[in-house]
Amino acid sequence: MKKSNLLLGLAGVLILISLIAWGYQINKGLIVTNMRNPFSWGLYIATFAFFVGVAAGGLIISSSVYLFNIEKLKPFTRIASLSAFASILGAGAMIFPDMGRVDRVWNIFVYPNFKSPLVWDVVVISAYLLITFLSVYVQLLPDWKKEGRGFLNGWTKSHPQEYVEAFSKKWSKRVALVGLPVAILIHTVTALIFATQESRGWWNTAVLPPDFVSVAIASGTALVLVIALLAVGKDQFEQYKEAFQRMALIVAGSLVVHFFFVAVDLLIHGWWGSPEGKEVLSLIFSHYGFLYGTELLLPAFTMVFFLTKKGKNSFNALIIGSLLLFIGVFAHRLMLMYPAFNSIPLTLAIPGAGIESWAYPVAIGQLQEGVPVFVSSWAYMPSLVEYAVALLPFGLLLFVVTLALRMYNFVPQK
Amino acid sequence: MRLGMVIDLDRCIGCRSCAVACKSHNAQPPGTWWNRVFTPGASFHQAAVGKDGALQMESLPVSCQMCDNPACQKVCPSGATYTDEQGVVLIDYERCIGCRYCIAACPYGVRQYNWEDPKKAKERVGYEKGYEYGYPEDFRDKDGRLVFTPNRPVGVVEKCTFCAQYTSQGEEPACVRGCPGKVRIFGDLDDPNSEVSKLIKKRQPIRLKEELGTSPKVFYLAPAKPIR
Ligand code: SF4
Ligand code: SF4
C-alpha cells in the first residue's frame, strides 16, 4: 500500500510537471522547443511512437491465450489489457502537445481528409483505446460482482454470479480476437504515416510497417512482463515462472524478426550506392552512431539474454533485460527522426562542379543571434521544455497502472 | 485555368530581389522565407563552385512548386491545405491544426511554421515598433477561407500562395513584378497561347525532383551560359 502511494505521488508529479511545461509552451508557441522548419518533428512524435509500440503487448498476450491456447499466460491477460490501455492512453495524450493549434484539433473530425495516414491513425488509436478499455472491463466484471463494487456495472446486479462469469469469459475472448487486428493496425498505420513519404528516403520503405509490428510485439510484451513481475513480486516468481519465460521467448522471437528487417533495410539503403543512400548510412553510422548503436546493441543483448537460461530464469534478469530493451526501442524511435530530417529532400547534383549531392538550404523560421537563418542540417536536441512535456505519457501510464493494480485484483489466483 | 510559372535561369543574376519582394509583400515574420535563392553547390550564396579551375556560379530560386500531385495536401489531416480552382495550393490559416505533417512531406523545404506569434517575433528581433509591412488586409478565397493575413496565427504553417491576394485581381505575383531581370514568367498552363505554355513547348524546361512524381507547376529553363 505504501509503495503504491509513493508511485501514485510520483506519477502525479510527472503529470503536473508536464502539464505546467505544456501550458508554458501553449503560451509561448513551439518556439520553446528545439524543433525548427528543417527538423519539424522531434521528441514528442518519437515518444508517441514509443507508446504506440508498447501498447501492443496487451492484445498480443490475451489473444495468444485464445488463439494458440497458451494456458500458461492466462493469469496475465488482465495485466496485459491494462498495460495496453494505459500505453495507448499515453500515446494519444502525447500527440496533443505536438499540435501547434491544439484548440483546433477537432478540425480532424469535422473536415477529415481520408488520404492522410494521420486521420487513419486517429481512427485506429481511438478504436484501440476503446477495445483495451472493454477488455479490462469485461475481465473485471465477475470480481466486481462478487465484491459488490466497480463501475458501469449496475446491470450485473440483476444477474446471478454464474451468468456474469460466463459473460466475462465469452466477451474477454471476443474482445481479444477483435482487438488483435486492431493492435496490428495501430502499428501499421503509425508506420504508414512515415513510410508513405517518398520525400524522406529513411522512412520510405515497405519494411517499416512490419518492422514496427515486430518491435511493438517485443517491447509491448516486455512491458507486460515487467508489470506482471512487479505485481506478482519476487516471492511468487517461481509459481508463475513458466508464464514469464514464455513472455521472454515472445520478446526474443520478435526481436529476431526485427533484426532481420533491420538487416534487409540497411542492405537496400546501401546497396545501390546512391548519394541519398550513402548520406543516410553516414548519418546513422557516424553522425548518430551512438544513438544508433544504442538502438542496435541493447535490444540485441536482450534478445540473446532472453534466449539463455540465465536470462529468463530470474526475476532481476528479466527486469534488466526488459529495461535495456525499452532504452533501445526509445533510441529506435528517436532514430526515426534524425536521419529523416537531416537529409534534406531537395538535394541536387551539380555535375559541372563535380558535386553529386548538394542540399538546398531551408529557412529555420526564427531570427536569432548566432544562428544562421538558412541551414542544410539541424542539430536537434530536445529542449528542457520538451523533456518536461514528454513526461506526460510516462506519468499517465504509471498512474493508471498503479491505481488499477491497487484497486482491483489483476492476478486472479488459480 | 492552371496557374504556373516559368523561371529562366539564364537571366537570373541571383540578386534575391524576388525573395525580398515576396517577404515584404507577404508580411513574412523574421526567419521565414517563402522564396529562397541560392547558388547550387555553394555553402553560401554567390560563391562560385567548380573543379580544375573551371568555376561556375548559377542561381536557383525555389519557392512552392505548386505541385499537381501535392504531398502536403494529401497528408493534411484537416484539409487545411487544398488546391483552388486555379491549381494553386493554399493553406487555410483558420483550419490548420499545426501538426506539421506537411513540412515532413514536402520535398522542397518550402513550408514554414509559425513557431511563435509573428507579432512577438517581430518585437523580439527589434523591428521598429508599429512598423507593419506587406499587404495590409486579410484575403479570403471565394469560399471564405483565410489564405492571407498580415500576421499569421501562431502555430500554423504558411508558404507561397502565388500571391493569392494579387493574382485573384488579375495582377502578377510580387516576385514576378519585383524581378529586375524578368526571369519569372507567370500565366495559365492550360492556355496554349500563354507565354508560359509557349516557353515550355519551346525550351524543354526541367522541374525539380521530377522523379518524385510531384508534377510541379514551376518550370525552370536551364542556364546555357557558355563557361568555355
Ligand atoms: S512544393 Fe511542397 S508545399 Fe508546394 S505544393 Fe509541392 S509539396 Fe506542397
Ligand atoms: S500543419 Fe496544418 S497545413 Fe500542415 S498538414 Fe497539419 S493541418 Fe495541414
JSON list of C-alpha atoms in Angstrom, two decimals, chain B residues 1-211:
[
{"chain": "B", "resi": 1, "resn": "MET", "atom": "CA", "xyz": [-7.11, 27.60, -65.62]},
{"chain": "B", "resi": 2, "resn": "ARG", "atom": "CA", "xyz": [-3.94, 26.19, -64.12]},
{"chain": "B", "resi": 3, "resn": "LEU", "atom": "CA", "xyz": [-1.58, 28.85, -62.96]},
{"chain": "B", "resi": 4, "resn": "GLY", "atom": "CA", "xyz": [2.08, 28.13, -63.38]},
{"chain": "B", "resi": 5, "resn": "MET", "atom": "CA", "xyz": [5.45, 29.79, -63.58]},
{"chain": "B", "resi": 6, "resn": "VAL", "atom": "CA", "xyz": [8.50, 29.56, -65.77]},
{"chain": "B", "resi": 7, "resn": "ILE", "atom": "CA", "xyz": [11.84, 30.63, -64.30]},
{"chain": "B", "resi": 8, "resn": "ASP", "atom": "CA", "xyz": [14.54, 31.42, -66.83]},
{"chain": "B", "resi": 9, "resn": "LEU", "atom": "CA", "xyz": [17.79, 30.58, -65.08]},
{"chain": "B", "resi": 10, "resn": "ASP", "atom": "CA", "xyz": [19.79, 32.10, -67.91]},
{"chain": "B", "resi": 11, "resn": "ARG", "atom": "CA", "xyz": [18.62, 35.50, -66.87]},
{"chain": "B", "resi": 12, "resn": "CYS", "atom": "CA", "xyz": [18.78, 35.11, -63.11]},
{"chain": "B", "resi": 13, "resn": "ILE", "atom": "CA", "xyz": [21.59, 37.13, -61.53]},
{"chain": "B", "resi": 14, "resn": "GLY", "atom": "CA", "xyz": [20.96, 35.85, -58.03]},
{"chain": "B", "resi": 15, "resn": "CYS", "atom": "CA", "xyz": [20.11, 39.29, -56.65]},
{"chain": "B", "resi": 16, "resn": "ARG", "atom": "CA", "xyz": [17.39, 37.92, -54.37]},
{"chain": "B", "resi": 17, "resn": "SER", "atom": "CA", "xyz": [15.03, 40.79, -55.21]},
{"chain": "B", "resi": 18, "resn": "CYS", "atom": "CA", "xyz": [12.22, 38.27, -55.62]},
{"chain": "B", "resi": 19, "resn": "ALA", "atom": "CA", "xyz": [12.88, 36.83, -52.16]},
{"chain": "B", "resi": 20, "resn": "VAL", "atom": "CA", "xyz": [12.78, 40.30, -50.64]},
{"chain": "B", "resi": 21, "resn": "ALA", "atom": "CA", "xyz": [9.68, 41.36, -52.57]},
{"chain": "B", "resi": 22, "resn": "CYS", "atom": "CA", "xyz": [7.99, 38.13, -51.55]},
{"chain": "B", "resi": 23, "resn": "LYS", "atom": "CA", "xyz": [8.97, 38.53, -47.95]},
{"chain": "B", "resi": 24, "resn": "SER", "atom": "CA", "xyz": [7.73, 42.08, -47.58]},
{"chain": "B", "resi": 25, "resn": "HIS", "atom": "CA", "xyz": [4.59, 41.85, -49.72]},
{"chain": "B", "resi": 26, "resn": "ASN", "atom": "CA", "xyz": [3.50, 38.76, -47.84]},
{"chain": "B", "resi": 27, "resn": "ALA", "atom": "CA", "xyz": [4.47, 40.09, -44.42]},
{"chain": "B", "resi": 28, "resn": "GLN", "atom": "CA", "xyz": [6.65, 37.13, -43.54]},
{"chain": "B", "resi": 29, "resn": "PRO", "atom": "CA", "xyz": [7.90, 37.13, -39.96]},
{"chain": "B", "resi": 30, "resn": "PRO", "atom": "CA", "xyz": [11.65, 37.19, -39.19]},
{"chain": "B", "resi": 31, "resn": "GLY", "atom": "CA", "xyz": [13.40, 33.96, -40.16]},
{"chain": "B", "resi": 32, "resn": "THR", "atom": "CA", "xyz": [10.62, 32.91, -42.52]},
{"chain": "B", "resi": 33, "resn": "TRP", "atom": "CA", "xyz": [11.27, 32.93, -46.27]},
{"chain": "B", "resi": 34, "resn": "TRP", "atom": "CA", "xyz": [8.70, 31.62, -48.72]},
{"chain": "B", "resi": 35, "resn": "ASN", "atom": "CA", "xyz": [11.10, 32.22, -51.55]},
{"chain": "B", "resi": 36, "resn": "ARG", "atom": "CA", "xyz": [14.82, 31.46, -51.46]},
{"chain": "B", "resi": 37, "resn": "VAL", "atom": "CA", "xyz": [17.64, 31.98, -53.93]},
{"chain": "B", "resi": 38, "resn": "PHE", "atom": "CA", "xyz": [20.86, 30.01, -53.61]},
{"chain": "B", "resi": 39, "resn": "THR", "atom": "CA", "xyz": [23.94, 29.16, -55.62]},
{"chain": "B", "resi": 40, "resn": "PRO", "atom": "CA", "xyz": [23.75, 25.41, -56.21]},
{"chain": "B", "resi": 41, "resn": "GLY", "atom": "CA", "xyz": [26.74, 23.62, -54.83]},
{"chain": "B", "resi": 42, "resn": "ALA", "atom": "CA", "xyz": [27.94, 26.51, -52.68]},
{"chain": "B", "resi": 43, "resn": "SER", "atom": "CA", "xyz": [27.65, 26.63, -48.92]},
{"chain": "B", "resi": 44, "resn": "PHE", "atom": "CA", "xyz": [26.75, 30.28, -49.16]},
{"chain": "B", "resi": 45, "resn": "HIS", "atom": "CA", "xyz": [25.09, 32.30, -51.82]},
{"chain": "B", "resi": 46, "resn": "GLN", "atom": "CA", "xyz": [27.14, 33.89, -54.60]},
{"chain": "B", "resi": 47, "resn": "ALA", "atom": "CA", "xyz": [30.20, 31.73, -54.08]},
{"chain": "B", "resi": 48, "resn": "ALA", "atom": "CA", "xyz": [31.48, 30.04, -57.22]},
{"chain": "B", "resi": 49, "resn": "VAL", "atom": "CA", "xyz": [31.83, 26.30, -57.31]},
{"chain": "B", "resi": 50, "resn": "GLY", "atom": "CA", "xyz": [33.84, 24.10, -59.61]},
{"chain": "B", "resi": 51, "resn": "LYS", "atom": "CA", "xyz": [36.90, 21.99, -60.09]},
{"chain": "B", "resi": 52, "resn": "ASP", "atom": "CA", "xyz": [40.14, 22.12, -62.03]},
{"chain": "B", "resi": 53, "resn": "GLY", "atom": "CA", "xyz": [39.98, 25.87, -62.21]},
{"chain": "B", "resi": 54, "resn": "ALA", "atom": "CA", "xyz": [36.69, 25.84, -64.09]},
{"chain": "B", "resi": 55, "resn": "LEU", "atom": "CA", "xyz": [34.37, 27.81, -61.88]},
{"chain": "B", "resi": 56, "resn": "GLN", "atom": "CA", "xyz": [30.68, 28.34, -62.31]},
{"chain": "B", "resi": 57, "resn": "MET", "atom": "CA", "xyz": [28.06, 30.27, -60.42]},
{"chain": "B", "resi": 58, "resn": "GLU", "atom": "CA", "xyz": [24.41, 29.81, -61.21]},
{"chain": "B", "resi": 59, "resn": "SER", "atom": "CA", "xyz": [21.45, 30.84, -59.10]},
{"chain": "B", "resi": 60, "resn": "LEU", "atom": "CA", "xyz": [18.39, 28.83, -58.34]},
{"chain": "B", "resi": 61, "resn": "PRO", "atom": "CA", "xyz": [15.26, 30.43, -56.87]},
{"chain": "B", "resi": 62, "resn": "VAL", "atom": "CA", "xyz": [12.96, 27.99, -55.07]},
{"chain": "B", "resi": 63, "resn": "SER", "atom": "CA", "xyz": [9.52, 28.61, -53.63]},
{"chain": "B", "resi": 64, "resn": "CYS", "atom": "CA", "xyz": [6.44, 26.39, -53.51]},
{"chain": "B", "resi": 65, "resn": "GLN", "atom": "CA", "xyz": [6.45, 24.34, -56.71]},
{"chain": "B", "resi": 66, "resn": "MET", "atom": "CA", "xyz": [2.64, 24.24, -56.78]},
{"chain": "B", "resi": 67, "resn": "CYS", "atom": "CA", "xyz": [2.62, 20.50, -57.33]},
{"chain": "B", "resi": 68, "resn": "ASP", "atom": "CA", "xyz": [-0.22, 18.96, -59.29]},
{"chain": "B", "resi": 69, "resn": "ASN", "atom": "CA", "xyz": [0.30, 15.94, -57.04]},
{"chain": "B", "resi": 70, "resn": "PRO", "atom": "CA", "xyz": [0.97, 17.74, -53.77]},
{"chain": "B", "resi": 71, "resn": "ALA", "atom": "CA", "xyz": [2.16, 15.52, -50.93]},
{"chain": "B", "resi": 72, "resn": "CYS", "atom": "CA", "xyz": [1.46, 18.36, -48.49]},
{"chain": "B", "resi": 73, "resn": "GLN", "atom": "CA", "xyz": [-2.21, 18.35, -49.36]},
{"chain": "B", "resi": 74, "resn": "LYS", "atom": "CA", "xyz": [-2.57, 14.59, -49.24]},
{"chain": "B", "resi": 75, "resn": "VAL", "atom": "CA", "xyz": [-1.08, 14.32, -45.74]},
{"chain": "B", "resi": 76, "resn": "CYS", "atom": "CA", "xyz": [-3.00, 17.26, -44.29]},
{"chain": "B", "resi": 77, "resn": "PRO", "atom": "CA", "xyz": [-5.43, 15.64, -41.83]},
{"chain": "B", "resi": 78, "resn": "SER", "atom": "CA", "xyz": [-7.84, 18.56, -41.59]},
{"chain": "B", "resi": 79, "resn": "GLY", "atom": "CA", "xyz": [-8.00, 19.61, -45.23]},
{"chain": "B", "resi": 80, "resn": "ALA", "atom": "CA", "xyz": [-6.37, 22.93, -44.32]},
{"chain": "B", "resi": 81, "resn": "THR", "atom": "CA", "xyz": [-4.10, 22.57, -47.34]},
{"chain": "B", "resi": 82, "resn": "TYR", "atom": "CA", "xyz": [-6.08, 22.47, -50.56]},
{"chain": "B", "resi": 83, "resn": "THR", "atom": "CA", "xyz": [-5.81, 23.25, -54.27]},
{"chain": "B", "resi": 84, "resn": "ASP", "atom": "CA", "xyz": [-8.08, 26.00, -55.54]},
{"chain": "B", "resi": 85, "resn": "GLU", "atom": "CA", "xyz": [-9.79, 26.02, -58.92]},
{"chain": "B", "resi": 86, "resn": "GLN", "atom": "CA", "xyz": [-6.78, 27.71, -60.50]},
{"chain": "B", "resi": 87, "resn": "GLY", "atom": "CA", "xyz": [-4.46, 24.93, -59.41]},
{"chain": "B", "resi": 88, "resn": "VAL", "atom": "CA", "xyz": [-2.89, 26.96, -56.63]},
{"chain": "B", "resi": 89, "resn": "VAL", "atom": "CA", "xyz": [-2.05, 25.07, -53.43]},
{"chain": "B", "resi": 90, "resn": "LEU", "atom": "CA", "xyz": [-3.20, 27.14, -50.46]},
{"chain": "B", "resi": 91, "resn": "ILE", "atom": "CA", "xyz": [-3.41, 26.89, -46.68]},
{"chain": "B", "resi": 92, "resn": "ASP", "atom": "CA", "xyz": [-6.45, 27.89, -44.67]},
{"chain": "B", "resi": 93, "resn": "TYR", "atom": "CA", "xyz": [-4.92, 29.64, -41.65]},
{"chain": "B", "resi": 94, "resn": "GLU", "atom": "CA", "xyz": [-8.09, 29.15, -39.69]},
{"chain": "B", "resi": 95, "resn": "ARG", "atom": "CA", "xyz": [-8.21, 25.43, -40.18]},
{"chain": "B", "resi": 96, "resn": "CYS", "atom": "CA", "xyz": [-4.57, 24.34, -39.88]},
{"chain": "B", "resi": 97, "resn": "ILE", "atom": "CA", "xyz": [-4.03, 22.44, -36.63]},
{"chain": "B", "resi": 98, "resn": "GLY", "atom": "CA", "xyz": [-0.27, 22.84, -36.73]},
{"chain": "B", "resi": 99, "resn": "CYS", "atom": "CA", "xyz": [0.61, 19.14, -36.91]},
{"chain": "B", "resi": 100, "resn": "ARG", "atom": "CA", "xyz": [3.46, 19.91, -39.33]},
{"chain": "B", "resi": 101, "resn": "TYR", "atom": "CA", "xyz": [2.95, 16.67, -41.24]},
{"chain": "B", "resi": 102, "resn": "CYS", "atom": "CA", "xyz": [3.05, 18.72, -44.44]},
{"chain": "B", "resi": 103, "resn": "ILE", "atom": "CA", "xyz": [6.52, 20.05, -43.59]},
{"chain": "B", "resi": 104, "resn": "ALA", "atom": "CA", "xyz": [7.79, 16.48, -43.36]},
{"chain": "B", "resi": 105, "resn": "ALA", "atom": "CA", "xyz": [6.03, 15.56, -46.59]},
{"chain": "B", "resi": 106, "resn": "CYS", "atom": "CA", "xyz": [7.01, 18.44, -48.89]},
{"chain": "B", "resi": 107, "resn": "PRO", "atom": "CA", "xyz": [10.15, 17.55, -50.84]},
{"chain": "B", "resi": 108, "resn": "TYR", "atom": "CA", "xyz": [11.10, 21.18, -51.48]},
{"chain": "B", "resi": 109, "resn": "GLY", "atom": "CA", "xyz": [11.52, 22.58, -47.97]},
{"chain": "B", "resi": 110, "resn": "VAL", "atom": "CA", "xyz": [9.20, 25.48, -48.72]},
{"chain": "B", "resi": 111, "resn": "ARG", "atom": "CA", "xyz": [6.76, 25.11, -45.84]},
{"chain": "B", "resi": 112, "resn": "GLN", "atom": "CA", "xyz": [7.33, 27.32, -42.84]},
{"chain": "B", "resi": 113, "resn": "TYR", "atom": "CA", "xyz": [5.90, 27.11, -39.39]},
{"chain": "B", "resi": 114, "resn": "ASN", "atom": "CA", "xyz": [4.89, 29.89, -37.05]},
{"chain": "B", "resi": 115, "resn": "TRP", "atom": "CA", "xyz": [6.92, 28.70, -34.10]},
{"chain": "B", "resi": 116, "resn": "GLU", "atom": "CA", "xyz": [5.83, 31.82, -32.24]},
{"chain": "B", "resi": 117, "resn": "ASP", "atom": "CA", "xyz": [3.34, 34.64, -32.64]},
{"chain": "B", "resi": 118, "resn": "PRO", "atom": "CA", "xyz": [4.64, 36.72, -35.58]},
{"chain": "B", "resi": 119, "resn": "LYS", "atom": "CA", "xyz": [3.96, 39.95, -33.71]},
{"chain": "B", "resi": 120, "resn": "LYS", "atom": "CA", "xyz": [6.05, 38.81, -30.78]},
{"chain": "B", "resi": 121, "resn": "ALA", "atom": "CA", "xyz": [8.76, 37.59, -33.14]},
{"chain": "B", "resi": 122, "resn": "LYS", "atom": "CA", "xyz": [8.99, 40.98, -34.82]},
{"chain": "B", "resi": 123, "resn": "GLU", "atom": "CA", "xyz": [9.15, 42.71, -31.49]},
{"chain": "B", "resi": 124, "resn": "ARG", "atom": "CA", "xyz": [11.78, 40.39, -30.07]},
{"chain": "B", "resi": 125, "resn": "VAL", "atom": "CA", "xyz": [14.02, 40.76, -33.10]},
{"chain": "B", "resi": 126, "resn": "GLY", "atom": "CA", "xyz": [13.80, 44.51, -32.75]},
{"chain": "B", "resi": 127, "resn": "TYR", "atom": "CA", "xyz": [11.77, 45.59, -35.75]},
{"chain": "B", "resi": 128, "resn": "GLU", "atom": "CA", "xyz": [10.67, 49.18, -35.29]},
{"chain": "B", "resi": 129, "resn": "LYS", "atom": "CA", "xyz": [7.58, 49.35, -33.12]},
{"chain": "B", "resi": 130, "resn": "GLY", "atom": "CA", "xyz": [4.38, 49.76, -35.07]},
{"chain": "B", "resi": 131, "resn": "TYR", "atom": "CA", "xyz": [6.17, 49.10, -38.35]},
{"chain": "B", "resi": 132, "resn": "GLU", "atom": "CA", "xyz": [3.95, 46.85, -40.39]},
{"chain": "B", "resi": 133, "resn": "TYR", "atom": "CA", "xyz": [4.89, 45.71, -43.86]},
{"chain": "B", "resi": 134, "resn": "GLY", "atom": "CA", "xyz": [3.13, 43.85, -46.61]},
{"chain": "B", "resi": 135, "resn": "TYR", "atom": "CA", "xyz": [-0.38, 43.59, -47.95]},
{"chain": "B", "resi": 136, "resn": "PRO", "atom": "CA", "xyz": [-2.37, 45.14, -45.12]},
{"chain": "B", "resi": 137, "resn": "GLU", "atom": "CA", "xyz": [-5.62, 43.21, -45.26]},
{"chain": "B", "resi": 138, "resn": "ASP", "atom": "CA", "xyz": [-6.96, 39.71, -44.86]},
{"chain": "B", "resi": 139, "resn": "PHE", "atom": "CA", "xyz": [-7.63, 37.87, -48.06]},
{"chain": "B", "resi": 140, "resn": "ARG", "atom": "CA", "xyz": [-10.22, 35.12, -48.24]},
{"chain": "B", "resi": 141, "resn": "ASP", "atom": "CA", "xyz": [-10.93, 32.83, -51.17]},
{"chain": "B", "resi": 142, "resn": "LYS", "atom": "CA", "xyz": [-14.41, 32.72, -52.65]},
{"chain": "B", "resi": 143, "resn": "ASP", "atom": "CA", "xyz": [-15.47, 30.17, -50.03]},
{"chain": "B", "resi": 144, "resn": "GLY", "atom": "CA", "xyz": [-14.36, 32.46, -47.27]},
{"chain": "B", "resi": 145, "resn": "ARG", "atom": "CA", "xyz": [-11.19, 30.60, -46.36]},
{"chain": "B", "resi": 146, "resn": "LEU", "atom": "CA", "xyz": [-8.50, 32.76, -44.87]},
{"chain": "B", "resi": 147, "resn": "VAL", "atom": "CA", "xyz": [-5.46, 32.30, -47.09]},
{"chain": "B", "resi": 148, "resn": "PHE", "atom": "CA", "xyz": [-3.67, 35.53, -46.30]},
{"chain": "B", "resi": 149, "resn": "THR", "atom": "CA", "xyz": [-3.49, 37.65, -43.20]},
{"chain": "B", "resi": 150, "resn": "PRO", "atom": "CA", "xyz": [-0.69, 40.09, -42.39]},
{"chain": "B", "resi": 151, "resn": "ASN", "atom": "CA", "xyz": [0.09, 38.47, -39.04]},
{"chain": "B", "resi": 152, "resn": "ARG", "atom": "CA", "xyz": [-0.48, 34.75, -39.18]},
{"chain": "B", "resi": 153, "resn": "PRO", "atom": "CA", "xyz": [-1.86, 33.00, -36.11]},
{"chain": "B", "resi": 154, "resn": "VAL", "atom": "CA", "xyz": [0.81, 31.30, -34.01]},
{"chain": "B", "resi": 155, "resn": "GLY", "atom": "CA", "xyz": [1.12, 27.57, -34.65]},
{"chain": "B", "resi": 156, "resn": "VAL", "atom": "CA", "xyz": [0.07, 27.36, -38.28]},
{"chain": "B", "resi": 157, "resn": "VAL", "atom": "CA", "xyz": [2.04, 26.55, -41.41]},
{"chain": "B", "resi": 158, "resn": "GLU", "atom": "CA", "xyz": [2.50, 29.05, -44.23]},
{"chain": "B", "resi": 159, "resn": "LYS", "atom": "CA", "xyz": [4.06, 29.11, -47.67]},
{"chain": "B", "resi": 160, "resn": "CYS", "atom": "CA", "xyz": [3.94, 30.79, -51.07]},
{"chain": "B", "resi": 161, "resn": "THR", "atom": "CA", "xyz": [0.41, 31.36, -52.38]},
{"chain": "B", "resi": 162, "resn": "PHE", "atom": "CA", "xyz": [1.40, 32.70, -55.81]},
{"chain": "B", "resi": 163, "resn": "CYS", "atom": "CA", "xyz": [0.30, 35.95, -54.11]},
{"chain": "B", "resi": 164, "resn": "ALA", "atom": "CA", "xyz": [-3.36, 34.95, -53.97]},
{"chain": "B", "resi": 165, "resn": "GLN", "atom": "CA", "xyz": [-4.28, 38.46, -52.86]},
{"chain": "B", "resi": 166, "resn": "TYR", "atom": "CA", "xyz": [-2.91, 39.89, -56.14]},
{"chain": "B", "resi": 167, "resn": "THR", "atom": "CA", "xyz": [-3.47, 37.14, -58.66]},
{"chain": "B", "resi": 168, "resn": "SER", "atom": "CA", "xyz": [-7.15, 36.98, -57.74]},
{"chain": "B", "resi": 169, "resn": "GLN", "atom": "CA", "xyz": [-7.36, 40.58, -59.04]},
{"chain": "B", "resi": 170, "resn": "GLY", "atom": "CA", "xyz": [-5.60, 39.62, -62.25]},
{"chain": "B", "resi": 171, "resn": "GLU", "atom": "CA", "xyz": [-2.27, 41.06, -61.09]},
{"chain": "B", "resi": 172, "resn": "GLU", "atom": "CA", "xyz": [1.01, 39.20, -61.10]},
{"chain": "B", "resi": 173, "resn": "PRO", "atom": "CA", "xyz": [2.78, 37.77, -58.04]},
{"chain": "B", "resi": 174, "resn": "ALA", "atom": "CA", "xyz": [5.21, 40.08, -56.23]},
{"chain": "B", "resi": 175, "resn": "CYS", "atom": "CA", "xyz": [8.27, 38.04, -57.24]},
{"chain": "B", "resi": 176, "resn": "VAL", "atom": "CA", "xyz": [7.35, 38.30, -60.91]},
{"chain": "B", "resi": 177, "resn": "ARG", "atom": "CA", "xyz": [6.92, 42.05, -60.70]},
{"chain": "B", "resi": 178, "resn": "GLY", "atom": "CA", "xyz": [9.92, 42.58, -58.44]},
{"chain": "B", "resi": 179, "resn": "CYS", "atom": "CA", "xyz": [12.44, 40.73, -60.58]},
{"chain": "B", "resi": 180, "resn": "PRO", "atom": "CA", "xyz": [14.73, 43.18, -62.39]},
{"chain": "B", "resi": 181, "resn": "GLY", "atom": "CA", "xyz": [15.85, 40.55, -64.91]},
{"chain": "B", "resi": 182, "resn": "LYS", "atom": "CA", "xyz": [12.36, 39.48, -66.00]},
{"chain": "B", "resi": 183, "resn": "VAL", "atom": "CA", "xyz": [13.35, 35.97, -65.07]},
{"chain": "B", "resi": 184, "resn": "ARG", "atom": "CA", "xyz": [9.89, 34.88, -64.00]},
{"chain": "B", "resi": 185, "resn": "ILE", "atom": "CA", "xyz": [7.02, 34.38, -66.39]},
{"chain": "B", "resi": 186, "resn": "PHE", "atom": "CA", "xyz": [3.62, 33.72, -64.91]},
{"chain": "B", "resi": 187, "resn": "GLY", "atom": "CA", "xyz": [0.48, 32.50, -66.61]},
{"chain": "B", "resi": 188, "resn": "ASP", "atom": "CA", "xyz": [-2.09, 29.88, -67.48]},
{"chain": "B", "resi": 189, "resn": "LEU", "atom": "CA", "xyz": [-0.64, 26.48, -68.35]},
{"chain": "B", "resi": 190, "resn": "ASP", "atom": "CA", "xyz": [-3.99, 25.40, -69.80]},
{"chain": "B", "resi": 191, "resn": "ASP", "atom": "CA", "xyz": [-3.92, 28.18, -72.38]},
{"chain": "B", "resi": 192, "resn": "PRO", "atom": "CA", "xyz": [-1.71, 27.02, -75.28]},
{"chain": "B", "resi": 193, "resn": "ASN", "atom": "CA", "xyz": [-1.14, 30.64, -76.31]},
{"chain": "B", "resi": 194, "resn": "SER", "atom": "CA", "xyz": [0.09, 31.90, -72.97]},
{"chain": "B", "resi": 195, "resn": "GLU", "atom": "CA", "xyz": [3.74, 32.82, -72.74]},
{"chain": "B", "resi": 196, "resn": "VAL", "atom": "CA", "xyz": [4.38, 30.11, -70.16]},
{"chain": "B", "resi": 197, "resn": "SER", "atom": "CA", "xyz": [2.89, 27.41, -72.39]},
{"chain": "B", "resi": 198, "resn": "LYS", "atom": "CA", "xyz": [4.90, 28.58, -75.37]},
{"chain": "B", "resi": 199, "resn": "LEU", "atom": "CA", "xyz": [8.15, 28.65, -73.42]},
{"chain": "B", "resi": 200, "resn": "ILE", "atom": "CA", "xyz": [7.52, 25.19, -72.02]},
{"chain": "B", "resi": 201, "resn": "LYS", "atom": "CA", "xyz": [6.97, 23.85, -75.52]},
{"chain": "B", "resi": 202, "resn": "LYS", "atom": "CA", "xyz": [9.97, 25.58, -76.99]},
{"chain": "B", "resi": 203, "resn": "ARG", "atom": "CA", "xyz": [12.64, 25.36, -74.31]},
{"chain": "B", "resi": 204, "resn": "GLN", "atom": "CA", "xyz": [12.41, 21.88, -72.75]},
{"chain": "B", "resi": 205, "resn": "PRO", "atom": "CA", "xyz": [12.21, 23.04, -69.18]},
{"chain": "B", "resi": 206, "resn": "ILE", "atom": "CA", "xyz": [13.20, 20.99, -66.15]},
{"chain": "B", "resi": 207, "resn": "ARG", "atom": "CA", "xyz": [11.29, 20.54, -62.92]},
{"chain": "B", "resi": 208, "resn": "LEU", "atom": "CA", "xyz": [12.88, 19.95, -59.55]},
{"chain": "B", "resi": 209, "resn": "LYS", "atom": "CA", "xyz": [12.89, 16.40, -58.18]},
{"chain": "B", "resi": 210, "resn": "GLU", "atom": "CA", "xyz": [10.77, 15.32, -61.09]},
{"chain": "B", "resi": 211, "resn": "GLU", "atom": "CA", "xyz": [11.44, 11.69, -60.18]}
]
